[in-house]
Tab-separated table of C-alpha atoms in Angstrom:
chain	number	residue	atom	x	y	z
A	513	MET	CA	0.057	0.109	-0.041
A	514	THR	CA	1.366	3.322	-0.986
A	515	ARG	CA	2.053	6.200	1.479
A	516	TRP	CA	-0.943	8.326	-0.025
A	517	GLN	CA	-3.373	5.546	0.467
A	518	LEU	CA	-2.424	5.289	4.062
A	519	LEU	CA	-2.629	9.013	4.598
A	520	LEU	CA	-6.079	8.846	2.762
A	521	ILE	CA	-7.384	6.123	5.063
A	522	ALA	CA	-6.063	7.858	8.264
A	523	THR	CA	-7.780	11.074	7.265
A	524	ILE	CA	-11.058	9.454	6.503
A	525	ALA	CA	-10.870	7.576	9.831
A	526	ILE	CA	-10.330	10.787	11.794
A	527	TYR	CA	-13.318	12.411	9.886
A	528	ALA	CA	-15.576	9.439	10.612
A	529	THR	CA	-14.621	9.275	14.340
A	530	ASP	CA	-15.030	12.964	14.615
A	531	GLY	CA	-18.387	12.628	13.171
A	532	GLN	CA	-19.458	10.116	15.607
A	533	ALA	CA	-18.040	11.976	18.468
A	534	LYS	CA	-20.012	15.178	17.597
A	535	SER	CA	-23.109	13.172	16.903
A	536	ALA	CA	-22.908	11.470	20.363
A	537	ALA	CA	-22.292	14.837	22.031
A	538	SER	CA	-25.231	16.266	20.308
A	539	SER	CA	-27.422	13.566	21.418
A	540	ARG	CA	-26.233	14.074	24.974
A	541	SER	CA	-26.837	17.741	24.655
A	542	ILE	CA	-30.434	17.022	23.270
A	543	ALA	CA	-31.281	14.602	26.226
A	544	SER	CA	-29.957	16.948	28.772
A	545	GLU	CA	-32.382	19.710	27.261
A	546	ARG	CA	-35.171	17.125	27.740
A	547	ILE	CA	-34.201	16.366	31.217
A	548	GLY	CA	-34.236	20.033	31.912
A	549	ARG	CA	-37.604	20.391	30.469
A	550	TYR	CA	-39.012	17.582	32.489
A	551	LYS	CA	-37.807	18.960	35.673
A	552	SER	CA	-39.047	22.441	34.924
A	553	LEU	CA	-42.517	21.290	33.806
A	554	LEU	CA	-43.072	18.857	36.722
A	555	THR	CA	-41.669	21.446	39.401
A	556	GLU	CA	-43.802	24.346	38.004
A	557	HIS	CA	-47.151	22.809	37.145
A	558	PHE	CA	-47.366	19.234	38.532
A	559	ALA	CA	-45.723	19.227	41.971
A	560	LEU	CA	-48.915	20.082	43.789
A	561	PRO	CA	-52.035	17.895	44.053
A	562	ARG	CA	-54.748	18.291	41.366
A	563	HIS	CA	-57.848	16.781	42.752
A	564	PRO	CA	-60.846	18.316	40.953
A	565	TYR	CA	-62.776	18.910	44.079
A	566	LEU	CA	-60.279	19.157	46.825
A	567	ASN	CA	-57.717	20.891	45.007
A	568	GLU	CA	-59.653	22.861	42.366
A	569	VAL	CA	-57.276	25.865	41.989
A	570	ASN	CA	-54.280	23.543	41.321
A	571	TRP	CA	-56.396	21.464	38.920
A	572	ILE	CA	-57.496	24.467	36.743
A	573	LYS	CA	-53.932	25.845	36.721
A	574	ALA	CA	-52.524	22.539	35.565
A	575	ARG	CA	-55.044	22.627	32.691
A	576	SER	CA	-54.066	26.119	31.603
A	577	ALA	CA	-50.393	25.050	31.705
A	578	ILE	CA	-51.090	22.266	29.394
A	579	VAL	CA	-52.927	24.332	26.935
A	580	GLU	CA	-50.138	26.907	26.916
A	581	GLU	CA	-47.362	24.314	26.541
A	582	PHE	CA	-49.353	22.762	23.610
A	583	GLN	CA	-49.609	26.110	21.938
A	584	LYS	CA	-45.911	26.786	22.208
A	585	ILE	CA	-45.216	23.239	20.799
A	586	LEU	CA	-47.626	23.625	17.924
A	587	HIS	CA	-46.331	27.071	16.707
A	588	ASN	CA	-45.887	26.925	12.875
A	589	VAL	CA	-46.972	23.232	12.732
A	590	PRO	CA	-49.220	22.810	9.697
A	591	ASN	CA	-52.278	20.636	9.768
A	592	VAL	CA	-52.858	20.685	13.492
A	593	THR	CA	-55.771	21.548	15.802
A	594	MET	CA	-56.335	21.843	19.501
A	595	GLU	CA	-59.877	21.699	20.983
A	596	ILE	CA	-61.413	21.391	24.374
A	597	GLN	CA	-63.972	18.694	24.938
A	598	ASP	CA	-66.224	19.626	27.662
A	599	PHE	CA	-68.198	16.912	29.702
A	600	GLN	CA	-70.007	16.660	33.103
A	601	THR	CA	-69.657	13.588	35.325
A	602	GLU	CA	-69.409	12.543	38.966
A	603	ILE	CA	-66.639	11.738	41.182
A	604	SER	CA	-66.697	10.008	44.564
A	605	PHE	CA	-63.798	10.727	46.973
A	606	VAL	CA	-65.701	9.617	50.128
A	607	PRO	CA	-67.469	6.238	50.092
A	608	ASN	CA	-70.954	6.537	48.940
A	609	ILE	CA	-70.877	10.259	48.367
A	610	SER	CA	-70.455	11.761	44.925
A	611	THR	CA	-70.293	15.231	43.511
A	612	ASP	CA	-70.943	16.637	40.065
A	613	ILE	CA	-67.857	17.749	38.288
A	614	LYS	CA	-67.297	19.533	34.918
A	615	GLY	CA	-64.256	18.270	33.148
A	616	GLN	CA	-62.431	19.180	30.017
A	617	ASN	CA	-60.255	17.104	27.816
A	618	ILE	CA	-57.516	18.711	25.696
A	619	ILE	CA	-57.235	17.244	22.336
A	620	VAL	CA	-54.593	17.888	19.832
A	621	THR	CA	-54.740	16.362	16.369
A	622	PHE	CA	-51.819	16.195	13.892
A	623	SER	CA	-53.620	15.392	10.571
A	624	GLY	CA	-51.525	13.020	8.630
A	625	LYS	CA	-51.231	12.804	4.776
A	626	ASN	CA	-53.856	9.967	4.877
A	627	ARG	CA	-56.324	11.932	6.912
A	628	ARG	CA	-59.925	11.104	5.708
A	629	LYS	CA	-58.741	8.157	3.927
A	630	ALA	CA	-59.259	4.501	4.391
A	631	THR	CA	-55.367	4.089	4.668
A	632	ASP	CA	-55.075	6.314	7.710
A	633	GLU	CA	-53.924	4.504	10.918
A	634	ILE	CA	-54.937	6.711	13.741
A	635	LEU	CA	-52.747	6.705	16.911
A	636	VAL	CA	-53.817	8.113	20.327
A	637	ILE	CA	-51.356	8.987	23.023
A	638	GLY	CA	-53.004	10.017	26.259
A	639	ALA	CA	-52.532	10.958	29.994
A	640	HIS	CA	-54.787	12.170	32.816
A	641	TYR	CA	-53.863	15.431	34.256
A	642	ASP	CA	-55.826	15.487	37.442
A	643	SER	CA	-54.606	13.795	40.537
A	644	GLU	CA	-55.485	12.317	44.097
A	645	ALA	CA	-55.222	14.619	46.889
A	646	SER	CA	-51.835	13.495	48.142
A	647	PRO	CA	-49.030	16.246	47.692
A	648	LEU	CA	-46.574	13.489	47.213
A	649	ILE	CA	-47.762	11.152	44.441
A	650	SER	CA	-49.258	13.820	42.128
A	651	ILE	CA	-45.878	14.497	40.477
A	652	ASP	CA	-45.542	10.973	39.340
A	653	ASP	CA	-49.423	10.199	39.051
A	654	ASN	CA	-49.866	11.693	36.616
A	655	GLY	CA	-47.516	14.621	36.141
A	656	SER	CA	-45.015	12.462	34.698
A	657	GLY	CA	-47.426	10.866	32.069
A	658	VAL	CA	-48.685	14.442	30.992
A	659	VAL	CA	-44.940	15.596	30.646
A	660	ALA	CA	-43.977	12.570	28.518
A	661	MET	CA	-47.017	13.253	26.360
A	662	LEU	CA	-46.026	16.720	25.804
A	663	GLU	CA	-42.499	15.979	25.097
A	664	VAL	CA	-43.392	13.324	22.539
A	665	ALA	CA	-45.671	15.977	20.830
A	666	ARG	CA	-42.822	18.472	20.889
A	667	GLY	CA	-40.512	15.873	19.229
A	668	LEU	CA	-43.245	15.298	16.452
A	669	ALA	CA	-43.665	19.120	15.876
A	670	ASP	CA	-39.811	19.455	15.549
A	671	ALA	CA	-39.698	16.620	13.045
A	672	ILE	CA	-42.365	18.309	11.005
A	673	VAL	CA	-41.155	21.935	11.127
A	674	ASN	CA	-37.478	21.437	11.224
A	675	ARG	CA	-36.521	18.076	9.677
A	676	LYS	CA	-39.342	18.414	7.122
A	677	ALA	CA	-40.633	14.968	8.031
A	678	ILE	CA	-43.970	14.048	6.363
A	679	LEU	CA	-46.585	12.698	8.790
A	680	LEU	CA	-48.375	10.018	6.891
A	681	ASN	CA	-51.053	8.940	9.506
A	682	THR	CA	-52.986	10.919	12.104
A	683	ILE	CA	-51.839	11.280	15.642
A	684	MET	CA	-53.998	12.565	18.545
A	685	PHE	CA	-52.634	13.629	21.918
A	686	VAL	CA	-55.208	13.794	24.645
A	687	ALA	CA	-54.770	15.335	28.161
A	688	PHE	CA	-57.745	13.414	30.008
A	689	ASP	CA	-59.501	15.155	32.656
A	690	ILE	CA	-61.047	13.109	35.536
A	691	GLN	CA	-59.046	9.909	35.675
A	692	ASN	CA	-60.767	6.770	35.140
A	693	GLU	CA	-60.005	5.378	38.653
A	694	PHE	CA	-62.130	8.183	40.320
A	695	SER	CA	-65.039	6.323	38.647
A	696	ASP	CA	-63.960	3.030	40.172
A	697	GLY	CA	-67.003	0.892	41.182
A	698	LEU	CA	-69.793	3.605	40.984
A	699	GLY	CA	-70.676	3.469	37.225
A	700	GLN	CA	-69.339	7.015	36.927
A	701	THR	CA	-67.622	8.213	33.700
A	702	GLY	CA	-64.026	9.636	33.301
A	703	GLY	CA	-62.632	11.704	30.701
A	704	SER	CA	-61.166	8.890	28.496
A	705	ASP	CA	-64.694	7.257	28.277
A	706	PHE	CA	-66.016	10.534	27.124
A	707	PHE	CA	-63.199	10.959	24.413
A	708	VAL	CA	-63.754	7.419	23.227
A	709	LYS	CA	-67.405	7.479	22.904
A	710	GLU	CA	-67.977	11.151	21.842
A	711	LYS	CA	-64.817	12.097	19.951
A	712	LEU	CA	-62.952	9.017	18.629
A	713	ALA	CA	-66.032	7.058	17.659
A	714	THR	CA	-67.343	9.828	15.491
A	715	ILE	CA	-63.845	9.809	13.675
A	716	LEU	CA	-63.791	6.167	13.281
A	717	ASP	CA	-67.400	6.116	11.733
A	718	GLU	CA	-66.351	8.657	9.106
A	719	GLN	CA	-66.485	7.554	5.420
A	720	PRO	CA	-64.061	6.075	4.319
A	721	LYS	CA	-63.536	4.482	7.532
A	722	PRO	CA	-59.993	5.033	8.795
A	723	GLY	CA	-58.082	2.366	10.601
A	724	PHE	CA	-57.084	2.573	14.184
A	725	LEU	CA	-53.561	1.689	15.145
A	726	GLY	CA	-54.170	1.973	18.869
A	727	ALA	CA	-53.976	3.988	22.036
A	728	ILE	CA	-50.908	4.314	24.175
A	729	VAL	CA	-51.976	5.338	27.810
A	730	LEU	CA	-49.325	6.902	29.992
A	731	ASP	CA	-50.193	6.670	33.782
A	732	SER	CA	-47.205	7.075	36.203
A	733	VAL	CA	-44.113	6.439	34.387
A	734	MET	CA	-41.386	7.976	36.494
A	735	ASN	CA	-41.058	6.040	39.822
A	736	TYR	CA	-37.766	4.232	39.576
A	737	ASN	CA	-36.359	2.401	42.524
A	738	SER	CA	-33.538	-0.057	42.264
A	739	SER	CA	-33.545	-1.094	45.907
A	740	THR	CA	-34.407	-4.714	46.745
A	741	GLY	CA	-37.996	-4.968	47.894
A	742	SER	CA	-39.202	-1.756	46.694
A	743	GLN	CA	-41.804	-3.178	44.540
A	744	VAL	CA	-45.073	-4.410	46.253
A	745	LEU	CA	-47.487	-6.680	44.237
A	746	PRO	CA	-51.231	-6.763	44.868
A	747	SER	CA	-52.984	-9.941	46.150
A	748	GLY	CA	-53.147	-12.546	43.289
A	749	PHE	CA	-50.482	-11.077	40.983
A	750	ASP	CA	-48.681	-14.520	40.828
A	751	LYS	CA	-51.951	-16.043	39.543
A	752	SER	CA	-52.942	-13.319	37.087
A	753	PHE	CA	-49.537	-12.466	35.794
A	754	PRO	CA	-47.541	-15.568	36.272
A	755	GLU	CA	-44.602	-14.648	33.825
A	756	ALA	CA	-44.322	-11.091	35.071
A	757	PHE	CA	-44.393	-12.420	38.715
A	758	SER	CA	-41.265	-14.724	37.951
A	759	GLN	CA	-39.515	-11.581	36.352
A	760	VAL	CA	-40.251	-9.488	39.392
A	761	GLN	CA	-39.301	-12.224	41.840
A	762	ALA	CA	-36.112	-13.129	40.073
A	763	ASN	CA	-35.183	-9.242	40.156
A	764	MET	CA	-35.669	-9.369	43.935
A	765	TYR	CA	-38.713	-7.172	43.772
A	766	LYS	CA	-36.897	-4.062	42.595
A	767	GLY	CA	-39.049	-1.265	41.414
A	768	ASN	CA	-36.758	-0.517	38.570
A	769	TYR	CA	-38.958	-1.546	35.604
A	770	LEU	CA	-41.988	-0.069	33.594
A	771	ALA	CA	-45.071	-2.271	33.181
A	772	MET	CA	-46.801	-2.595	29.838
A	773	VAL	CA	-50.566	-3.745	30.352
A	774	THR	CA	-52.165	-5.420	27.360
A	775	LYS	CA	-55.064	-7.642	26.636
A	776	GLU	CA	-55.132	-10.971	25.210
A	777	ARG	CA	-56.491	-11.600	21.659
A	778	LEU	CA	-56.231	-7.813	20.870
A	779	ARG	CA	-54.698	-6.051	17.865
A	780	SER	CA	-52.645	-4.508	20.669
A	781	LEU	CA	-50.246	-7.457	20.368
A	782	GLN	CA	-48.712	-5.548	17.326
A	783	LEU	CA	-48.537	-2.428	19.416
A	784	ASP	CA	-46.800	-4.259	22.203
A	785	TYR	CA	-44.291	-5.859	19.978
A	786	VAL	CA	-43.234	-2.725	18.317
A	787	ILE	CA	-42.968	-0.729	21.501
A	788	ALA	CA	-41.074	-3.438	23.263
A	789	GLN	CA	-38.744	-3.676	20.359
A	790	GLU	CA	-37.966	0.094	20.267
A	791	TRP	CA	-37.730	0.191	24.113
A	792	ASN	CA	-34.947	-2.465	24.065
A	793	LYS	CA	-33.134	-0.817	21.190
A	794	THR	CA	-33.163	2.496	23.274
A	795	ASP	CA	-32.183	0.847	26.535
A	796	THR	CA	-29.081	-0.648	25.469
A	797	GLN	CA	-27.780	-1.071	29.120
A	798	GLY	CA	-31.064	-2.807	30.335
A	799	GLN	CA	-31.434	-0.390	33.159
A	800	PHE	CA	-35.097	-0.045	32.804
A	801	PRO	CA	-36.720	-3.464	32.035
A	802	LEU	CA	-40.182	-3.540	30.252
A	803	ILE	CA	-42.363	-6.164	31.841
A	804	GLN	CA	-45.600	-7.100	30.031
A	805	LEU	CA	-48.775	-7.675	31.948
A	806	GLU	CA	-51.401	-9.584	29.812
A	807	ILE	CA	-54.960	-9.321	31.120
A	808	ARG	CA	-56.600	-12.700	30.840
A	809	ARG	CA	-60.179	-13.263	31.899
A	810	THR	CA	-59.418	-16.768	33.071
A	811	ALA	CA	-57.046	-15.623	35.605
A	812	ALA	CA	-59.080	-13.128	37.596
A	813	SER	CA	-57.670	-11.893	41.184
A	814	PRO	CA	-57.754	-8.493	42.977
A	815	ALA	CA	-54.363	-7.856	41.248
A	816	LEU	CA	-55.862	-8.137	37.706
A	817	PHE	CA	-58.572	-5.608	38.619
A	818	GLU	CA	-55.894	-3.165	39.778
A	819	PHE	CA	-54.858	-2.711	36.128
A	820	LEU	CA	-58.503	-2.319	34.827
A	821	LYS	CA	-59.185	1.174	36.425
A	822	GLN	CA	-57.192	3.350	34.174
A	823	ASP	CA	-57.663	5.190	30.855
A	824	HIS	CA	-56.833	2.282	28.511
A	825	VAL	CA	-60.076	0.556	29.663
A	826	PRO	CA	-62.686	2.653	27.620
A	827	PHE	CA	-60.671	1.812	24.427
A	828	TRP	CA	-61.192	-1.945	25.310
A	829	ASN	CA	-64.798	-1.468	25.948
A	830	HIS	CA	-65.791	0.372	23.038
A	831	ASN	CA	-69.137	-0.592	21.580
A	832	ASN	CA	-68.481	-4.414	21.735
A	833	ASN	CA	-65.791	-3.537	19.272
A	834	PRO	CA	-62.391	-3.516	21.463
A	835	LEU	CA	-59.988	-1.022	20.202
A	836	SER	CA	-56.302	-1.686	20.558
A	837	ALA	CA	-54.654	0.159	23.765
A	838	VAL	CA	-51.731	-0.418	26.072
A	839	LEU	CA	-51.130	1.198	29.321
A	840	LEU	CA	-47.525	2.120	30.361
A	841	THR	CA	-47.179	2.423	34.150
A	842	ASP	CA	-44.631	2.190	36.982
A	843	THR	CA	-47.498	0.636	38.884
A	844	SER	CA	-48.178	3.813	40.877
A	845	LYS	CA	-49.180	2.987	44.535
A	846	TRP	CA	-47.712	-0.474	44.464
A	847	ARG	CA	-44.395	1.291	44.172
A	848	GLY	CA	-45.617	3.826	46.702
A	849	ILE	CA	-44.110	7.087	47.933
A	850	GLN	CA	-43.118	5.489	51.104
A	851	ARG	CA	-40.669	3.292	49.096
A	852	MET	CA	-39.691	6.214	46.882
A	853	CYS	CA	-38.568	8.298	49.894
A	854	GLY	CA	-37.382	5.464	52.021
A	855	LEU	CA	-37.656	6.424	55.660
A	856	GLU	CA	-37.241	10.040	55.102
A	857	VAL	CA	-40.171	12.545	54.704
A	858	CYS	CA	-40.030	14.088	51.306
A	859	ASN	CA	-41.873	16.348	49.186
A	860	SER	CA	-42.903	15.867	45.717
A	861	THR	CA	-39.901	17.675	44.063
A	862	SER	CA	-37.437	15.809	45.958
A	863	LEU	CA	-38.489	12.842	44.124
A	864	LEU	CA	-36.977	14.417	40.705
A	865	THR	CA	-33.685	12.279	41.042
A	866	ILE	CA	-31.685	11.722	37.830
A	867	ASP	CA	-32.681	8.015	37.712
A	868	ARG	CA	-36.377	8.852	37.675
A	869	LEU	CA	-35.876	11.567	35.163
A	870	ASN	CA	-33.978	9.117	32.808
A	871	MET	CA	-36.819	6.620	33.336
A	872	LEU	CA	-39.142	9.275	32.143
A	873	ASP	CA	-36.785	10.011	29.052
A	874	GLN	CA	-36.698	6.326	28.364
A	875	VAL	CA	-40.484	6.543	27.874
A	876	VAL	CA	-40.189	9.569	25.673
A	877	VAL	CA	-37.443	8.416	23.472
A	878	THR	CA	-39.111	5.058	22.929
A	879	LEU	CA	-42.287	6.720	21.796
A	880	ASP	CA	-40.423	9.046	19.585
A	881	ARG	CA	-39.037	6.236	17.719
A	882	PHE	CA	-42.272	4.367	17.458
A	883	ILE	CA	-43.722	7.276	15.863
A	884	SER	CA	-40.914	7.613	13.361
A	885	ILE	CA	-41.473	4.080	12.316
A	886	SER	CA	-45.295	3.925	12.347
A	887	HIS	CA	-46.166	7.376	11.087
A	888	LEU	CA	-43.501	9.444	9.655
A	889	ASN	CA	-41.674	9.627	6.385
A	890	ASP	CA	-38.560	11.007	7.866
A	891	SER	CA	-35.076	10.893	6.082
A	892	ALA	CA	-33.350	12.561	8.940
A	893	ALA	CA	-31.683	10.477	11.687
A	894	ILE	CA	-33.470	9.100	14.557
A	895	GLU	CA	-31.524	10.165	17.622
A	896	THR	CA	-31.708	8.822	21.256
A	897	GLY	CA	-30.134	9.813	24.557
A	898	SER	CA	-27.379	7.178	24.008
A	899	GLY	CA	-27.047	6.797	20.354
A	900	THR	CA	-25.466	8.137	17.439
A	901	SER	CA	-27.010	9.602	14.041
A	902	THR	CA	-27.293	7.770	10.885
A	903	TYR	CA	-24.812	10.341	9.520
A	904	ALA	CA	-22.108	9.117	11.639
A	905	SER	CA	-22.909	5.392	11.018
A	906	LEU	CA	-22.706	6.136	7.232
A	907	SER	CA	-19.471	7.681	7.714
A	908	ALA	CA	-18.053	4.747	9.448
A	909	THR	CA	-19.671	2.402	6.667
A	910	PHE	CA	-17.936	4.540	3.883
A	911	LEU	CA	-14.603	4.258	5.600
A	912	THR	CA	-14.920	0.452	5.789
A	913	VAL	CA	-15.947	0.098	2.264
A	914	LEU	CA	-13.063	2.390	1.049
A	915	VAL	CA	-10.548	0.562	3.013
A	916	ALA	CA	-11.530	-2.658	1.590
A	917	TYR	CA	-11.427	-1.258	-1.898
A	918	LEU	CA	-7.861	0.349	-1.431
A	919	LEU	CA	-6.550	-3.028	0.096
């Protein structure tokens, strides 16, 4: 090999390595920016309890904050709408005593190229923004889910405006009011139920009928705890979810995983598979295991019903025609605040450790990747908090091919 060939190879190697280093640094910077936004939004808008009756002022302020954040995100984004869905329902916070409540769902629709066509595959990403009255759990349940939803919407808007990505299929982001669990056991209706019956059902009945890819419901997605015994399981968990029980047991009952709740024999199996695939691609170190909880009617137990209270259920119960939906959750109260804070008394903002914020980021990046695959025609690179861009990868590939040619 001649000296000029060696020099050329060395130059290209330096160039490719530099490209990869710059891309990795850029990815870390972007991840750091996201983490900063999570912390800011959670601290400013979701650190206080937002019970619709007991904490009405906080509840209304959170609603306004979500609308304002969406308005900032949607600036200059074409083919997007935001609407408020008003509804009236009842909630019960004392046994056998209920009160009337006026709720408002916040619905943002990114209309894809296939909107109003039979080829459209609508995706819903939703999270409830109200909370229980506890000042400790509200930042996770469900401030974390709302912030994740907002950040995914931000990523989509950025792809469309700055990367000129083409949105093929419609995506709806919904901030549900009146979480489904407030309706538990009293036949009352939460915001997700009103959304499915009054808004989504109308869209799905349009002619030509669009397809429905599924709903991804985010409900408490930040409570990371790697301590042995930090995960408590409801009664009958081993019976209803034997595979998941084995995984949690083998992991010494650590609360370091996210659960994905699915339903047997639903099209959500396709949704499950792709989400799990992208989750594992993103979590290259295996820091945040994703454990599937499949709802099976033949395995009823108190544990089973603990995961039939959230906002994915109205999709499953839609007019005898179940819609695909999955729930992503850290199991909420079963990985309770006492276990989040250990023996110390803590306030909600003290829960914002880097591990928990990174778990939240893992959710966001996974859903960003999922959308890129399912709904976008995007020639730009998909970047993750720990990955490198396609550009850097192509540089390395080019170097390999050129070296082989020269040799």
